[in-house]
Structure formats: C-alpha cells, structure tokens
Coordinates of C-alpha atoms in Angstrom, one line a residue:
X8 CA 0.0 0.0 0.0
X9 CA 2.8 2.5 0.8
X10 CA 4.1 2.1 -2.7
X11 CA 0.8 3.6 -4.0
X12 CA 1.0 6.6 -1.8
X13 CA 3.9 8.3 -3.7
X14 CA 2.5 8.1 -7.2
X15 CA -1.0 8.8 -5.9
X16 CA 0.3 12.0 -4.2
X17 CA 2.2 13.0 -7.3
X18 CA -1.0 12.6 -9.4
X19 CA -3.0 14.6 -6.8
X20 CA -0.3 17.4 -6.9
X21 CA -0.4 17.4 -10.7
X22 CA -4.2 17.6 -10.8
X23 CA -4.1 20.5 -8.3
X24 CA -1.5 22.3 -10.4
X25 CA -3.5 21.8 -13.6
X26 CA -6.6 23.1 -11.9
X27 CA -4.8 26.2 -10.6
X28 CA -3.3 27.0 -13.9
X29 CA -6.6 26.5 -15.7
X30 CA -8.4 28.7 -13.1
X31 CA -6.0 31.6 -13.8
X32 CA -6.4 31.2 -17.5
X33 CA -10.2 31.1 -17.3
X34 CA -10.4 34.1 -15.0
X35 CA -8.0 36.1 -17.3
X36 CA -10.0 35.1 -20.4
X37 CA -13.6 35.0 -19.2
X38 CA -13.7 37.0 -16.0
X39 CA -15.5 36.0 -12.8
X40 CA -18.9 35.5 -14.4
X41 CA -17.6 33.2 -17.0
X42 CA -15.3 31.2 -14.8
X43 CA -17.0 28.3 -13.0
X44 CA -15.6 25.2 -11.4
X45 CA -17.1 23.2 -14.2
X46 CA -15.4 25.3 -16.9
X47 CA -12.0 25.1 -15.1
X48 CA -12.3 21.4 -14.5
X49 CA -13.0 20.8 -18.2
X50 CA -10.1 23.0 -19.2
X51 CA -7.8 21.1 -16.8
X52 CA -9.0 17.8 -18.1
X53 CA -10.4 16.6 -14.8
X54 CA -13.9 15.8 -13.5
X55 CA -15.9 18.4 -11.6
X56 CA -15.8 16.1 -8.6
X57 CA -12.0 16.0 -8.7
X58 CA -11.9 19.8 -8.8
X59 CA -14.3 20.0 -5.8
X60 CA -12.2 17.4 -4.0
X61 CA -9.2 19.8 -4.2
X62 CA -11.2 23.1 -3.9
X63 CA -14.6 22.7 -2.2
X64 CA -15.8 26.1 -3.3
X65 CA -15.4 28.4 -6.3
X66 CA -13.8 31.0 -4.0
X67 CA -11.3 28.4 -2.7
X68 CA -10.3 27.6 -6.3
X69 CA -9.8 31.1 -7.6
X70 CA -8.1 32.6 -4.6
X71 CA -5.8 29.6 -4.5
X72 CA -5.1 30.0 -8.2
X73 CA -4.1 33.7 -8.0
X74 CA -2.0 33.0 -4.9
X75 CA -0.3 30.1 -6.6
X76 CA 0.7 32.1 -9.7
X77 CA 1.7 35.1 -7.6
X78 CA 4.0 32.8 -5.6
X79 CA 5.4 31.4 -8.9
X80 CA 6.2 34.9 -10.1
X81 CA 7.6 36.0 -6.8
X82 CA 9.9 32.9 -6.9
X83 CA 11.0 33.9 -10.4
X84 CA 11.9 37.4 -9.2
X85 CA 13.8 36.0 -6.2
X86 CA 15.8 33.8 -8.5
X87 CA 16.8 36.7 -10.8
X88 CA 20.6 37.0 -11.1
X89 CA 22.0 40.3 -9.8
X90 CA 20.6 42.8 -12.2
X91 CA 20.9 46.5 -12.7
X92 CA 18.3 48.9 -11.4
X93 CA 16.7 49.4 -14.8
X94 CA 16.2 45.6 -15.2
X95 CA 14.8 45.4 -11.7
X96 CA 12.3 48.1 -12.4
X97 CA 11.3 46.4 -15.7
X98 CA 10.9 43.0 -14.0
X99 CA 8.7 44.5 -11.3
X100 CA 6.6 46.3 -13.8
X101 CA 6.2 43.0 -15.7
X102 CA 4.5 41.6 -12.6
X103 CA 1.5 43.8 -13.5
X104 CA 1.1 42.7 -17.1
X105 CA -0.1 39.4 -18.5
X106 CA -2.6 36.8 -17.4
X107 CA -1.9 36.8 -13.7
X108 CA -2.6 40.5 -13.4
X109 CA -5.7 40.2 -15.6
X110 CA -6.9 37.2 -13.4
X111 CA -6.2 39.1 -10.2
X112 CA -8.0 42.2 -11.5
X113 CA -11.1 40.1 -12.3
X114 CA -10.9 38.6 -8.8
X115 CA -10.7 42.1 -7.2
X116 CA -13.7 43.3 -9.2
X117 CA -15.7 40.2 -8.2
X118 CA -14.7 40.7 -4.5
X119 CA -16.1 44.2 -4.6
X120 CA -19.5 42.7 -5.3
X121 CA -19.2 39.3 -3.6
X122 CA -19.4 39.6 0.2
X123 CA -18.1 36.0 0.8
X124 CA -15.1 36.6 -1.5
X125 CA -14.0 40.1 -0.3
X126 CA -12.2 39.1 2.9
X127 CA -10.2 36.3 1.2
X128 CA -9.1 38.6 -1.6
X129 CA -8.3 41.5 0.7
X130 CA -6.1 39.2 2.8
X131 CA -4.5 37.7 -0.3
X132 CA -3.8 41.1 -1.8
X133 CA -2.3 42.3 1.4
X134 CA 0.0 39.3 1.6
X135 CA 1.0 39.5 -2.1
X136 CA 1.5 43.3 -1.7
X137 CA 3.9 42.8 1.2
X138 CA 5.8 40.2 -0.6
X139 CA 6.1 42.3 -3.8
X140 CA 7.3 45.2 -1.7
X141 CA 9.9 43.1 0.1
X142 CA 11.2 41.7 -3.2
X143 CA 11.3 45.2 -4.7
X144 CA 13.4 46.4 -1.8
X145 CA 15.8 43.5 -2.3
X146 CA 16.0 43.9 -6.1
X147 CA 16.6 47.6 -5.9
X148 CA 19.1 47.4 -3.1
X149 CA 16.9 50.0 -1.2
X150 CA 17.7 51.1 2.3
X151 CA 14.3 51.8 3.8
X152 CA 15.8 53.5 6.9
X153 CA 16.4 56.5 4.7
X154 CA 13.5 59.0 4.5
X155 CA 11.4 58.7 1.4
X156 CA 12.8 55.4 0.2
X157 CA 9.9 53.2 1.4
X158 CA 7.5 55.6 -0.3
X159 CA 9.6 55.6 -3.5
X160 CA 9.5 51.8 -3.7
X161 CA 5.8 51.7 -3.0
X162 CA 5.3 54.4 -5.6
X163 CA 7.1 52.2 -8.1
X164 CA 4.7 49.3 -7.4
X165 CA 1.6 51.6 -7.5
X166 CA 2.9 53.1 -10.8
X167 CA 3.5 49.5 -12.2
X168 CA -0.1 48.6 -11.3
X169 CA -1.3 51.6 -13.2
X170 CA 0.8 50.7 -16.2
X171 CA -0.7 47.2 -16.0
X172 CA -4.2 48.6 -16.1
X173 CA -3.3 50.6 -19.2
X174 CA -1.9 47.5 -20.9
X175 CA -5.3 45.7 -20.5
X176 CA -6.8 48.1 -23.0
X177 CA -4.0 48.7 -25.5
X178 CA -0.4 47.5 -26.2
X179 CA 1.3 50.4 -24.4
X180 CA 4.8 48.9 -24.6
X181 CA 6.6 52.0 -26.0
X182 CA 5.1 54.3 -23.4
X183 CA 5.7 51.8 -20.7
X184 CA 9.4 51.5 -21.6
X185 CA 9.8 55.3 -21.4
X186 CA 8.1 55.4 -18.0
X187 CA 10.3 52.6 -16.7
X188 CA 13.4 54.5 -17.9
X189 CA 12.2 57.7 -16.2
X190 CA 11.2 55.9 -13.0
X191 CA 14.6 54.2 -12.9
X192 CA 16.2 57.7 -13.0
X193 CA 14.0 58.9 -10.2
X194 CA 14.8 55.9 -8.1
X195 CA 18.5 56.4 -8.7
X196 CA 18.1 59.8 -7.2
X197 CA 15.9 58.7 -4.3
X198 CA 17.9 55.5 -3.5
X199 CA 21.3 56.8 -4.1

C-alpha cells in the first residue's frame, strides 16, 4: 500500500496544479462571471468532482489560483541573477502585465460585489503586496531606513499597477518603456 502513496500523491499534486493554472487562464480570459468550477475542470481535463475534492468552493479555487501564480512569479523574481536597477524596475513592472494581473483584477472586481469573497481577496492582496514590496526592496538594493525610500519603492509598485491597467486596453509597450526608464532615473536619485 505504501508504494501507491507516492504516485497517488504525485497525481494529486499534478491535478491540483492543472486546476490552478486552468483557473487563472479562465479568469483572465472570461472574467469572474464566465469562470465556473465546471469550466475550469473541463479546461484542466479533470472531472468536476475531482476539482471540488481539491477546492470545495469556487472562492477556494480562484483565490488559491491567484495565490499560486503570484508565488510562482515571486519565486522567479527572487531567482533573478543580480541585475541593474533598470532591469529590476522592468521586472517589477512586468508583474503587473499578463494573465496573472488580468486574473487578479477580475478577482478584485468580483470581490467588490461578492461579500463572501471580499475578505479572502483582501487578505491575499495584502500578503502579495507585502511580498512584492519586500522583493522590490531587495532587487533595488533599497535602504528603507532613509527618509522617502519606502514611499519611492511603494510608488514604483503603484505606478506599475497603473501601467498594468493601461496595458489591459492597449499595447502600451513603447510608453511603458519610457516610463520605466524615467522611474529608474527617479529611483537612482531617491535611493542613491
């Protein structure tokens, strides 16, 4: 019996990961209203029962999915080789573009209307925000004991979120690159 536990656990982990990835893709493509457990299960290639075994509620599934991908991206940032400040700013801005940000945005909008979802998303956003800030401080080599440095780093993350919102509507890459270059110059002055 013990020999079955390893492969069974591996299959369970693989199923869970497929569900999480499918949930993010569905949320990014179809929004909250178009993303159900059944749609995600079908996309992941598993039964609805298997999906509900891993995630008993829709809220469980989608908050876990956004958290999973946020952790994946945070891990990728933590593993960046030593980069210059410009590359660090660009990598941080990239956190707010693409399917993860789109999925998170749909989740935030849904949480504004769904009372049972709001506390979970608020807590998740606070945790992801703290982690993003911590990683930004590390990547930028920022000393937050200096006046204004913490606010400059937070301003970068807030600006990056705004650029991410603009990207949802149009391919704003050229403007985004100019803003990243300017923000890097401002951070060079603020951080020393």
